[in-house]
Coordinates of C-alpha atoms in Angstrom, one line a residue:
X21 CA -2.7 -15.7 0.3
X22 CA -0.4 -16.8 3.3
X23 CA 2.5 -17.3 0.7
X24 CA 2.0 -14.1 -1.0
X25 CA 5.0 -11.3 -0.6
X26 CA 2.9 -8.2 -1.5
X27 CA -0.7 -7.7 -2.1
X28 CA -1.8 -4.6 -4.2
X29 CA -4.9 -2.8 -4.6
X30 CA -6.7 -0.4 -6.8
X31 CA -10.1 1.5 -6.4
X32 CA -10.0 1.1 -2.9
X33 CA -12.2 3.5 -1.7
X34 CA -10.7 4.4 1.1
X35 CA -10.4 7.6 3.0
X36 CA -8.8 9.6 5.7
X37 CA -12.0 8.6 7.5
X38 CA -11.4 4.8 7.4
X39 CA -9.5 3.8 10.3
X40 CA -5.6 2.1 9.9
X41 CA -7.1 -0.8 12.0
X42 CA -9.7 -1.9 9.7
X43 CA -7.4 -2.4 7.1
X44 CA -4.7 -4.4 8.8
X45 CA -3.8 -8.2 7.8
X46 CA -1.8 -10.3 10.0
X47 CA 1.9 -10.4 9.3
X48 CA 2.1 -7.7 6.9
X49 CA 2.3 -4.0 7.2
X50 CA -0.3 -1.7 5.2
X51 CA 0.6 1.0 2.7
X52 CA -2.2 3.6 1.7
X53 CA -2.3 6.2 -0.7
X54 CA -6.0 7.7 -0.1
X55 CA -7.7 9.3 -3.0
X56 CA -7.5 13.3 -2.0
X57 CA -9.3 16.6 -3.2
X58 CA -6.8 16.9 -5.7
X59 CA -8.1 13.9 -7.3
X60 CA -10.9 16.2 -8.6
X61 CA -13.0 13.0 -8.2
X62 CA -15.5 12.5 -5.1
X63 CA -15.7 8.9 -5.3
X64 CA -13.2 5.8 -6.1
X65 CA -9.2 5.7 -6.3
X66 CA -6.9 4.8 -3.4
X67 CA -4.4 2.7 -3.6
X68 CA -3.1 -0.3 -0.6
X69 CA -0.1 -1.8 -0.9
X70 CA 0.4 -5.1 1.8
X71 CA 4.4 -6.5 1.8
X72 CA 4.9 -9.3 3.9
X73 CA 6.6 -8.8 7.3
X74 CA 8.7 -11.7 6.6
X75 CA 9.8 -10.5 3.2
X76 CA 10.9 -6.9 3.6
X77 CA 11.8 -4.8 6.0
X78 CA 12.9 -1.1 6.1
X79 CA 10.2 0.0 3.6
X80 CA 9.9 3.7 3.2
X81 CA 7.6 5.9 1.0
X82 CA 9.8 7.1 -1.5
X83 CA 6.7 9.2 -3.4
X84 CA 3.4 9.6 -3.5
X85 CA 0.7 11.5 -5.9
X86 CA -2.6 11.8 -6.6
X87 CA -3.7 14.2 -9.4
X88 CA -7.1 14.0 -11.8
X89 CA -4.9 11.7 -14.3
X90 CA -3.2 8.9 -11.9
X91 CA -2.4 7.7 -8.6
X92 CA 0.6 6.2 -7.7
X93 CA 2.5 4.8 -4.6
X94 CA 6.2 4.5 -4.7
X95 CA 7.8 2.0 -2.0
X96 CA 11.8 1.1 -1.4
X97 CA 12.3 -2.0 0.8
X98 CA 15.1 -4.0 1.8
X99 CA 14.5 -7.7 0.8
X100 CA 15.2 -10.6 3.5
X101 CA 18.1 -13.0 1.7
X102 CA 16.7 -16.5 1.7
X103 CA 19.6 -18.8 1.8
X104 CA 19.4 -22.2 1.0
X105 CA 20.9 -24.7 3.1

């Protein structure tokens, strides 16, 4: 997992009720996309997105939804250029 750049989840689970801190991981920032009401569904969805802090920086949530037929989490993120020496 250390050399992974982005981790992503489906069927989280999680909620407005689950706390930011109990999903973190070290060196990389957390992305949620909660199932909602809208869903129309009381249980599963949610989506977490993890991008590694040394990869990308500048990440914004471009879009979001979450309706009865899909979920979906858009990110833009400015890559680090690796140069080789």
């Amino acid at each position: 997992m250390d050399n992974c750049n982005s981790l992503i989840f489906t069927e989280t689970w999680l909620d407005s009720a689950t706390p930011a801190a109990a999903t973190e991981l070290a060196g990389r920032t957390n992305y949620r996309a909660d199932r909602t009401a809208d869903s129309g569904k009381k249980t599963g969805g949610g989506l977490c997105i993890y991008l590694n802090d040394s990869w990308c920086t500048n990440t914004t949530v471009v879009e979001q939804l979450c309706c009865p037929d899909v979920e979906f989490l858009m990110l833009k993120c400015s890559l680090h250029c690796l140069h080789s020496a």
